[in-house]
Amino acid sequence: MRRLYVFDTTLRDGEQSLGITLNVKEKLEIGHQLVKLGVDIIEAGFPASSPGDMESVRTIAKELKGVIICGLTRAVVQDIDICAEALRQAEYPRIHTGIGVSQVHMQKKLKLTPDQVVERAVAAVKYAKKFVSDVEFYAEDAFRSEPSFLVRVVDEVIRAGATVVNIPDTVGYANPWEYGELISFVINNVKNIDKALVSVHCHNDLGMATANSLAGIKAGASQVEGTINGIGERAGNTSLEEVIMSIYTRRDGYGVETKVNTREISATSRLVSRITGVTVPDHKAIVGANAFVHASGIHQDGVLKDRETYEIIQPEIIGVPQNVISLTARSGRHALQHCLEVLGYEIEGTQLDEVYQRFLQLADHKQEVFDQDLYVLMGDTGSVANNILLQDLSISTNGVEMATATVTLEIEGMMITDAACGNGPVNALFNTIDRITGNKATLEDYTLKSVTRSSEALGEATVKLRYEDGHLVLGKGFSTDIIEASAKAYINALAKRINIG
Ligand code: KIV
Ligand code: ZN
């Protein structure tokens, strides 16, 4: 078996596309989970892009051990300086530098000749090598480049010291057989290719990112790049969980192995979805809510007779728990602790007491508390650092259109009550919170969905606030009362902004 290295770029290519700035704490939380998942490389950000990204990469480099921490740069001295500084405390630092190599990138974007591009690529790799021994070079838009030119660039950067060469399909244009052929072409024609690892990095514009990555792996690539849940620029990146499970399920076909702990896949997917606010579609391969649900009578009958009739992956393998205890308002701490343990949460003492109290509040409103409710319960941290708390809320409507909300917030220990009108309860609610907090950001998006299926389901509200400086901040709130969930989501977004300044 060949070793396949898993390079996660959720925090860089994934975050880049969202328009949402994840703060340092959120990035670190995802980073810790990626270490648990067992990825080999975490691309933590693009440090030269903003002071916030620089800080996130620096913190991740300092905190996460036993994993390669990578930072992205353009082939620009200043980017590399900033990246090297951000990575200074990493146990295993990697600089990921590169430049566009297709005609359209060289002529239109960079306005450089092919010779100048080679010169810049080589200079960037040599400069990065002054700081770290592990330098990955990306040949941006490699798939649309002239293959003989690509071979020349790759050959030169390996001579300059690149340890990994990344051959991206930046715009998701490839067909699987063509991408596989390009990887074979590079492997067969770059003379010094044995001195570096070949990496595949695909985008999903035509829905083929996973298939293309697998074709590249089959052709000999030893590193795969992607994101959790496939988040990323435009239609996204390769979904790492799909690649990992394809390789796991069809080991016969690839001859490679990873060191990923597949049992952490489900937890990682949920965490990324919760923190980024990007919902995973129910039908998404591997991590969608319906990925293991058998709905039709014929399928149910088959699965009851033998799982293998319609199941190619056992849910436990990706960490989807098989829970047998039903939780209700009468359940004790021990039952709750057991069910949380099955879901991968290990809590005890005062933390358990605190979660148990929130569990009882929820269970009072529901006949049964399901796994999905528990995930929410564990993720519901209220407003960040509790600097804004919802203390009271009432809505009155007179007729169909107008509503009045009266809200009491506790802001840093001070109780403030106010009221405002709006065209509907949610509008009135948000107007009141704006009056109390002096919020000037505009509401860019508001969604409401039920987390579980019964009529007493827990509602999840998501709010996106756009600030004048362009930052988009996401807030989430959960409650069996949808107005309360909406208030909590709005307050959560405001509190986050206050925390990150
Ligand atoms: O898609 C791409 O080409 C990239 C590079 C910057 C690695 O994300
Ligand atoms: Zn990319």
Coordinates of C-alpha atoms and ligand atoms in Angstrom, one line a residue:
M1 CA 0.0 0.0 0.0
R2 CA 1.2 3.5 -0.9
R3 CA 0.8 6.2 1.8
L4 CA -1.6 9.0 0.8
Y5 CA -1.1 12.3 2.6
V6 CA -4.3 14.2 3.5
F7 CA -4.0 18.0 3.2
D8 CA -6.9 19.9 4.7
T9 CA -7.6 23.4 3.4
T10 CA -10.9 24.0 5.1
L11 CA -9.4 27.0 7.0
R12 CA -7.9 28.5 3.8
D13 CA -9.6 27.6 0.5
G14 CA -12.8 26.7 2.5
E15 CA -13.0 29.9 4.5
Q16 CA -11.8 32.1 1.5
S17 CA -15.1 31.5 -0.2
L18 CA -17.5 32.0 2.5
G19 CA -17.4 35.8 3.0
I20 CA -17.4 35.0 6.7
T21 CA -14.4 35.7 8.7
L22 CA -13.8 32.9 11.1
N23 CA -12.1 34.3 14.2
V24 CA -9.0 32.8 15.8
K25 CA -11.0 30.8 18.4
E26 CA -13.3 29.3 15.7
K27 CA -10.3 28.3 13.5
L28 CA -8.5 26.8 16.4
E29 CA -11.6 24.7 17.4
I30 CA -11.8 23.3 13.8
G31 CA -8.0 22.8 13.8
H32 CA -8.1 20.7 17.0
Q33 CA -10.8 18.5 15.4
L34 CA -8.8 18.1 12.3
V35 CA -5.9 16.8 14.4
K36 CA -8.4 14.3 16.0
L37 CA -9.5 13.3 12.5
G38 CA -5.8 12.6 11.7
V39 CA -5.1 14.7 8.6
D40 CA -1.4 15.1 7.8
I41 CA -1.4 18.8 6.9
I42 CA -3.6 21.7 8.0
E43 CA -3.5 24.7 5.7
A44 CA -4.4 27.3 8.4
G45 CA -4.7 30.4 6.2
F46 CA -3.2 33.0 3.9
P47 CA -1.3 35.1 6.5
A48 CA -0.5 38.1 4.1
S49 CA -4.2 38.5 3.3
S50 CA -5.2 40.2 6.6
P51 CA -3.9 40.7 10.2
G52 CA -6.7 38.4 11.4
D53 CA -5.5 35.5 9.1
M54 CA -1.9 36.1 10.2
E55 CA -3.0 35.8 13.9
S56 CA -5.0 32.7 13.2
V57 CA -2.1 31.0 11.4
R58 CA 0.2 32.0 14.2
T59 CA -2.1 30.6 16.9
I60 CA -2.7 27.4 15.1
A61 CA 1.1 27.0 14.5
K62 CA 1.7 27.5 18.2
E63 CA -1.1 25.3 19.6
L64 CA -1.4 22.3 17.2
K65 CA 1.3 19.7 17.4
G66 CA 2.1 16.5 15.6
V67 CA 0.7 17.8 12.3
I68 CA 2.2 19.9 9.5
I69 CA 0.9 23.5 9.6
C70 CA 0.9 25.2 6.3
G71 CA 0.4 28.8 5.2
L72 CA -0.4 30.0 1.7
T73 CA 1.5 32.8 -0.2
R74 CA 1.7 34.3 -3.6
A75 CA 5.2 34.1 -5.2
V76 CA 5.9 37.4 -3.5
V77 CA 8.7 38.1 -1.0
Q78 CA 6.5 40.1 1.4
D79 CA 3.9 37.3 1.5
I80 CA 6.6 34.7 2.3
D81 CA 8.1 36.9 5.0
I82 CA 4.7 37.3 6.7
C83 CA 3.9 33.5 6.3
A84 CA 7.3 32.5 7.7
E85 CA 6.7 34.7 10.7
A86 CA 3.2 33.3 11.3
L87 CA 4.6 29.7 11.1
R88 CA 7.6 30.4 13.4
Q89 CA 6.3 28.4 16.3
A90 CA 5.0 25.5 14.3
E91 CA 6.5 22.1 15.0
Y92 CA 6.4 21.1 11.4
P93 CA 6.0 24.3 9.2
R94 CA 5.3 24.3 5.5
I95 CA 5.1 27.3 3.1
H96 CA 2.8 26.8 0.2
T97 CA 3.8 29.3 -2.5
G98 CA 3.0 29.4 -6.2
I99 CA 1.9 31.3 -9.3
G100 CA -0.4 30.9 -12.3
V101 CA 0.9 28.8 -15.2
S102 CA -1.9 28.8 -17.8
Q103 CA -1.9 31.2 -20.7
V104 CA -4.9 33.1 -19.4
H105 CA -3.4 33.5 -16.0
M106 CA 0.1 34.5 -17.3
Q107 CA -1.2 36.9 -20.0
K108 CA -4.3 38.4 -18.4
K109 CA -3.8 38.2 -14.7
L110 CA -0.1 38.4 -14.2
K111 CA 1.0 40.1 -17.4
L112 CA 4.2 38.0 -17.4
T113 CA 5.9 35.9 -20.1
P114 CA 6.4 32.2 -19.4
D115 CA 10.1 32.8 -18.7
Q116 CA 9.3 35.4 -16.2
V117 CA 6.8 33.1 -14.5
V118 CA 9.4 30.4 -14.2
E119 CA 11.8 32.9 -12.8
R120 CA 9.3 34.1 -10.2
A121 CA 8.4 30.5 -9.3
V122 CA 12.0 29.5 -8.7
A123 CA 12.8 32.7 -6.8
A124 CA 9.8 32.2 -4.5
V125 CA 10.7 28.6 -3.7
K126 CA 14.3 29.5 -3.0
Y127 CA 13.3 32.4 -0.8
A128 CA 10.8 30.2 1.2
K129 CA 13.5 27.6 1.7
K130 CA 15.5 30.2 3.7
F131 CA 12.8 29.8 6.4
V132 CA 11.5 26.3 6.2
S133 CA 12.7 23.0 4.7
D134 CA 9.2 21.9 3.6
V135 CA 8.0 24.1 0.7
E136 CA 5.0 23.2 -1.5
F137 CA 4.7 24.8 -4.9
Y138 CA 1.3 25.3 -6.5
A139 CA 1.1 25.7 -10.3
E140 CA -2.2 27.6 -10.3
D141 CA -4.6 26.7 -13.1
A142 CA -2.3 23.8 -14.0
F143 CA -5.0 21.8 -15.7
R144 CA -5.5 24.5 -18.4
S145 CA -1.7 25.0 -18.8
E146 CA 0.4 23.8 -21.7
P147 CA 1.6 20.3 -20.3
S148 CA 5.1 20.7 -21.6
F149 CA 5.4 24.2 -19.9
L150 CA 3.9 22.7 -16.7
V151 CA 6.6 20.0 -16.8
R152 CA 9.3 22.7 -17.2
V153 CA 7.9 24.7 -14.2
V154 CA 7.7 21.6 -12.0
D155 CA 11.2 20.5 -12.9
E156 CA 12.6 23.9 -12.1
V157 CA 10.8 24.3 -8.7
I158 CA 11.9 20.9 -7.6
R159 CA 15.5 21.8 -8.4
A160 CA 15.0 25.0 -6.4
G161 CA 14.0 22.8 -3.4
A162 CA 10.2 22.2 -3.5
T163 CA 9.3 19.2 -1.5
V164 CA 5.7 18.9 -2.8
V165 CA 4.3 20.0 -6.2
N166 CA 0.6 20.8 -6.3
I167 CA -1.1 20.4 -9.7
P168 CA -4.5 22.2 -9.2
D169 CA -7.6 22.1 -11.4
T170 CA -8.3 25.6 -10.1
V171 CA -11.5 26.2 -12.1
G172 CA -12.9 22.7 -12.0
Y173 CA -12.6 22.2 -15.7
A174 CA -11.2 18.7 -15.9
N175 CA -12.8 15.3 -16.7
P176 CA -11.5 12.5 -14.5
W177 CA -9.6 10.7 -17.2
E178 CA -8.0 13.9 -18.4
Y179 CA -6.9 14.9 -14.9
G180 CA -5.5 11.4 -14.3
E181 CA -3.6 11.7 -17.6
L182 CA -2.1 15.0 -16.6
I183 CA -0.8 13.6 -13.3
S184 CA 0.7 10.7 -15.2
F185 CA 2.2 13.0 -17.7
V186 CA 3.9 15.1 -14.9
I187 CA 5.1 11.9 -13.1
N188 CA 6.5 10.4 -16.3
N189 CA 8.1 13.5 -17.8
V190 CA 9.6 15.5 -14.9
K191 CA 13.0 14.0 -14.5
N192 CA 13.5 14.8 -10.8
I193 CA 9.9 13.9 -9.7
D194 CA 11.2 11.3 -7.3
K195 CA 12.5 14.3 -5.1
A196 CA 9.0 15.6 -4.4
L197 CA 5.5 14.5 -3.7
V198 CA 2.8 15.1 -6.3
S199 CA -0.4 16.7 -4.9
V200 CA -3.9 16.9 -6.3
H201 CA -6.1 19.9 -5.7
C202 CA -9.5 20.1 -7.5
H203 CA -12.5 22.4 -7.6
N204 CA -16.0 21.3 -8.1
D205 CA -17.4 23.6 -10.8
L206 CA -18.7 20.6 -12.9
G207 CA -19.3 18.4 -9.8
M208 CA -16.2 16.3 -10.5
A209 CA -13.8 17.4 -7.8
T210 CA -13.9 14.1 -5.9
A211 CA -13.8 12.0 -9.1
N212 CA -10.8 14.1 -10.5
S213 CA -8.9 13.8 -7.2
L214 CA -9.4 10.0 -7.2
A215 CA -8.2 9.8 -10.8
G216 CA -5.1 11.8 -9.8
I217 CA -4.5 9.5 -6.9
K218 CA -4.9 6.4 -9.1
A219 CA -2.4 8.0 -11.5
G220 CA 0.2 8.2 -8.7
A221 CA -0.3 11.4 -6.7
S222 CA 0.6 10.9 -3.1
Q223 CA -1.2 13.9 -1.5
V224 CA -4.8 15.0 -1.8
E225 CA -6.1 18.4 -0.9
G226 CA -9.6 19.3 0.0
T227 CA -12.0 20.6 2.6
I228 CA -14.5 19.2 5.0
N229 CA -18.0 19.1 3.5
G230 CA -16.5 20.3 0.2
I231 CA -16.8 24.0 1.2
G232 CA -14.8 26.4 -0.9
E233 CA -14.5 28.9 -3.7
R234 CA -17.6 28.9 -6.0
A235 CA -18.9 25.3 -6.2
G236 CA -16.4 24.2 -3.6
N237 CA -13.3 22.0 -3.3
T238 CA -12.9 18.3 -3.2
S239 CA -14.8 16.9 -0.2
L240 CA -12.1 15.2 1.9
E241 CA -14.6 12.9 3.5
E242 CA -15.7 11.6 0.1
V243 CA -12.1 10.9 -1.0
I244 CA -11.2 9.2 2.4
M245 CA -14.3 7.0 2.3
S246 CA -13.9 6.1 -1.4
I247 CA -10.4 4.9 -0.7
Y248 CA -11.5 3.1 2.5
T249 CA -14.5 1.4 0.8
R250 CA -12.8 0.6 -2.4
R251 CA -9.3 -0.2 -1.1
D252 CA -9.0 -2.8 -3.9
G253 CA -9.0 -0.1 -6.5
Y254 CA -6.5 2.5 -5.3
G255 CA -3.7 0.7 -3.4
V256 CA -3.2 3.6 -1.0
E257 CA -3.9 4.2 2.6
T258 CA -4.3 7.2 4.9
K259 CA -3.8 7.6 8.6
V260 CA -7.2 9.3 9.0
N261 CA -9.5 8.1 11.8
T262 CA -12.7 7.7 9.8
R263 CA -14.7 7.6 13.1
E264 CA -14.1 11.3 13.5
I265 CA -15.6 12.2 10.1
S266 CA -19.2 12.8 11.2
A267 CA -18.1 15.0 14.2
T268 CA -15.8 17.0 12.0
S269 CA -18.4 17.6 9.4
R270 CA -20.9 18.8 12.0
L271 CA -18.4 21.1 13.7
V272 CA -17.4 22.7 10.4
S273 CA -21.1 23.2 9.4
R274 CA -21.9 24.7 12.8
I275 CA -19.0 27.1 12.9
T276 CA -19.1 28.2 9.2
G277 CA -22.8 28.3 9.0
V278 CA -22.7 26.3 5.7
T279 CA -25.4 23.7 6.0
V280 CA -24.7 20.2 4.7
P281 CA -27.5 19.1 2.2
D282 CA -29.5 16.1 3.5
H283 CA -28.5 14.0 0.4
K284 CA -24.7 14.9 0.6
A285 CA -22.5 11.8 0.2
I286 CA -21.1 10.4 3.4
V287 CA -22.1 13.2 5.8
G288 CA -25.7 14.2 4.7
A289 CA -28.5 13.5 7.2
N290 CA -30.0 11.0 4.8
A291 CA -26.8 9.3 3.8
F292 CA -27.7 6.2 5.9
V293 CA -31.5 6.5 6.0
H294 CA -33.5 3.9 4.1
A295 CA -36.9 5.4 3.2
S296 CA -38.7 3.2 0.7
G297 CA -40.4 0.0 1.8
I298 CA -38.4 -2.2 -0.5
H299 CA -35.1 -0.8 0.8
Q300 CA -36.2 -1.0 4.4
D301 CA -37.2 -4.6 3.9
G302 CA -33.8 -5.4 2.3
V303 CA -31.8 -3.7 5.0
L304 CA -33.7 -5.5 7.8
K305 CA -32.9 -8.8 6.1
D306 CA -29.2 -7.9 5.5
R307 CA -27.6 -4.5 5.8
E308 CA -25.4 -5.2 2.8
T309 CA -28.4 -5.2 0.5
Y310 CA -28.4 -1.4 0.4
E311 CA -25.5 -0.2 2.6
I312 CA -21.9 0.0 1.4
I313 CA -20.6 1.8 4.5
Q314 CA -21.6 1.1 8.1
P315 CA -22.6 4.4 9.7
E316 CA -20.4 3.6 12.8
I317 CA -17.3 3.7 10.5
I318 CA -17.7 7.4 10.1
G319 CA -18.8 7.9 13.7
V320 CA -22.6 8.1 13.2
P321 CA -23.7 6.6 16.5
Q322 CA -26.1 3.8 17.0
N323 CA -27.8 4.9 20.1
V324 CA -30.2 2.7 22.0
I325 CA -31.2 4.8 25.0
S326 CA -34.1 7.2 24.7
L327 CA -33.7 10.5 26.5
T328 CA -36.7 12.2 28.1
A329 CA -37.3 14.7 30.9
R330 CA -37.1 11.8 33.3
S331 CA -33.6 10.8 32.3
G332 CA -30.8 11.3 34.8
R333 CA -27.3 12.7 34.4
H334 CA -25.9 9.2 33.8
A335 CA -28.1 8.5 30.9
L336 CA -27.3 11.9 29.4
Q337 CA -23.6 11.4 30.0
H338 CA -23.8 8.0 28.3
C339 CA -25.6 9.3 25.2
L340 CA -23.1 12.2 24.9
E341 CA -20.3 9.7 25.1
V342 CA -21.7 7.7 22.3
L343 CA -21.7 11.0 20.3
G344 CA -18.1 11.6 21.2
Y345 CA -18.4 14.2 24.0
E346 CA -16.6 13.4 27.2
I347 CA -17.9 15.6 29.9
E348 CA -18.2 15.3 33.7
G349 CA -18.4 17.3 36.9
T350 CA -19.6 20.9 36.7
Q351 CA -19.7 20.8 32.9
L352 CA -22.0 17.8 33.0
D353 CA -24.2 19.6 35.6
E354 CA -24.4 22.7 33.4
V355 CA -25.3 20.7 30.3
Y356 CA -27.8 18.6 32.3
Q357 CA -29.6 21.8 33.3
R358 CA -29.9 22.9 29.7
F359 CA -31.0 19.4 28.7
L360 CA -33.8 19.5 31.3
Q361 CA -35.0 22.9 29.9
L362 CA -35.1 21.4 26.5
A363 CA -36.6 18.1 27.6
D364 CA -39.5 19.9 29.3
H365 CA -40.6 21.1 25.8
K366 CA -40.1 17.7 24.0
Q367 CA -41.3 14.2 24.5
E368 CA -37.9 12.8 23.4
V369 CA -34.5 14.4 23.0
F370 CA -32.7 13.0 20.0
D371 CA -29.1 12.9 19.0
Q372 CA -29.5 16.0 16.8
D373 CA -30.8 17.9 19.8
L374 CA -27.8 16.8 21.8
Y375 CA -25.4 18.1 19.1
V376 CA -27.2 21.4 19.2
L377 CA -27.1 21.4 23.0
M378 CA -23.4 20.9 23.0
G379 CA -22.9 23.6 20.4
D380 CA -25.2 26.1 21.9
T381 CA -22.7 28.2 23.8
G382 CA -25.2 31.1 24.0
S383 CA -23.7 34.5 23.1
V384 CA -20.0 34.3 23.0
A385 CA -18.3 34.9 26.4
N386 CA -21.8 35.8 27.6
N387 CA -21.3 39.5 27.2
I388 CA -24.9 39.8 25.9
L389 CA -27.6 37.7 27.4
L390 CA -31.3 37.5 26.5
Q391 CA -33.2 37.9 29.7
D392 CA -36.8 38.5 28.6
L393 CA -38.8 38.7 25.4
S394 CA -42.4 39.2 24.5
I395 CA -44.2 39.8 21.2
S396 CA -47.6 41.3 20.6
T397 CA -49.3 41.5 17.3
N398 CA -52.4 43.5 16.4
G399 CA -53.6 42.2 13.0
V400 CA -51.6 40.5 10.4
E401 CA -48.8 42.9 9.6
M402 CA -47.5 45.0 12.5
A403 CA -45.9 43.5 15.6
T404 CA -44.2 45.0 18.7
A405 CA -41.4 43.3 20.5
T406 CA -40.3 44.0 24.1
V407 CA -36.8 42.7 24.9
T408 CA -34.6 42.8 28.0
L409 CA -30.9 42.2 27.4
E410 CA -28.2 41.9 30.0
I411 CA -25.1 43.6 28.6
E412 CA -22.0 43.2 30.6
G413 CA -24.1 43.0 33.8
M414 CA -26.5 45.8 33.0
M415 CA -30.2 45.2 32.3
I416 CA -31.7 47.1 29.5
T417 CA -35.3 46.9 28.3
D418 CA -36.7 48.5 25.2
A419 CA -39.5 48.0 22.6
A420 CA -39.9 48.6 18.9
C421 CA -42.3 47.8 16.1
G422 CA -41.8 46.0 12.9
N423 CA -43.6 44.4 10.0
G424 CA -43.8 41.0 11.6
P425 CA -42.5 39.5 14.9
V426 CA -39.0 38.8 13.7
N427 CA -38.5 42.3 12.2
A428 CA -39.9 43.9 15.4
L429 CA -37.5 41.7 17.5
F430 CA -34.4 42.6 15.5
N431 CA -35.4 46.3 15.5
T432 CA -35.6 46.2 19.3
I433 CA -32.3 44.5 19.7
D434 CA -30.8 47.2 17.3
R435 CA -32.2 49.9 19.5
I436 CA -30.7 48.4 22.7
T437 CA -27.3 47.6 21.3
G438 CA -27.0 50.5 18.8
N439 CA -26.3 48.0 16.1
K440 CA -25.7 49.5 12.6
A441 CA -24.8 46.3 10.7
T442 CA -27.4 45.2 8.1
L443 CA -29.1 41.9 8.2
E444 CA -27.9 40.1 5.1
D445 CA -29.4 36.7 5.7
Y446 CA -31.8 35.0 8.1
T447 CA -32.8 31.4 8.0
L448 CA -34.8 29.2 10.2
K449 CA -34.9 25.4 10.1
S450 CA -36.0 22.6 12.4
V451 CA -33.3 20.4 13.7
T452 CA -35.3 17.3 14.5
R453 CA -38.5 16.0 12.9
S454 CA -41.4 16.2 15.4
S455 CA -43.8 19.1 15.8
E456 CA -42.0 20.0 19.0
A457 CA -38.7 20.1 17.1
L458 CA -35.8 22.3 18.1
G459 CA -35.6 25.3 15.8
E460 CA -32.2 26.6 14.5
A461 CA -32.0 30.2 13.5
T462 CA -29.0 31.6 11.5
V463 CA -28.4 35.3 11.1
K464 CA -25.7 37.0 9.0
L465 CA -24.9 40.6 9.7
R466 CA -22.8 42.7 7.3
Y467 CA -20.8 45.4 8.9
E468 CA -19.7 48.7 7.3
D469 CA -16.1 47.4 7.0
G470 CA -17.4 44.5 4.8
H471 CA -17.1 41.8 7.5
L472 CA -19.9 39.3 7.6
V473 CA -20.6 37.8 11.0
L474 CA -22.7 34.7 11.5
G475 CA -24.8 34.0 14.6
K476 CA -26.8 30.9 15.5
G477 CA -29.5 30.3 18.1
F478 CA -31.5 27.3 19.1
S479 CA -34.8 26.9 20.9
T480 CA -38.1 25.1 20.7
D481 CA -39.5 28.6 20.3
I482 CA -38.6 30.0 16.9
I483 CA -38.7 33.7 18.0
E484 CA -36.4 33.0 20.9
A485 CA -34.1 31.0 18.6
S486 CA -34.0 34.1 16.3
A487 CA -33.2 36.5 19.1
K488 CA -30.4 34.2 20.3
A489 CA -28.9 34.0 16.8
Y490 CA -29.0 37.8 16.4
I491 CA -27.4 38.3 19.8
N492 CA -24.8 35.6 19.1
A493 CA -23.7 37.5 15.9
L494 CA -23.6 40.8 17.8
A495 CA -21.6 39.3 20.7
K496 CA -19.1 37.7 18.3
R497 CA -18.4 41.1 16.7
I498 CA -17.9 42.7 20.0
N499 CA -15.5 39.9 20.9
I500 CA -13.4 40.2 17.7
G501 CA -13.6 43.9 17.7
Ligands
KIV1 O1 -7.3 26.3 -6.6 C1 -6.1 26.7 -6.5 O2 -5.3 26.7 -7.5 C2 -5.6 27.1 -5.2 C3 -4.1 27.4 -5.1 C4 -3.9 28.7 -4.5 C5 -3.4 26.3 -4.4 O3 -6.3 27.1 -4.3
ZN2 ZN -8.1 26.0 -4.6

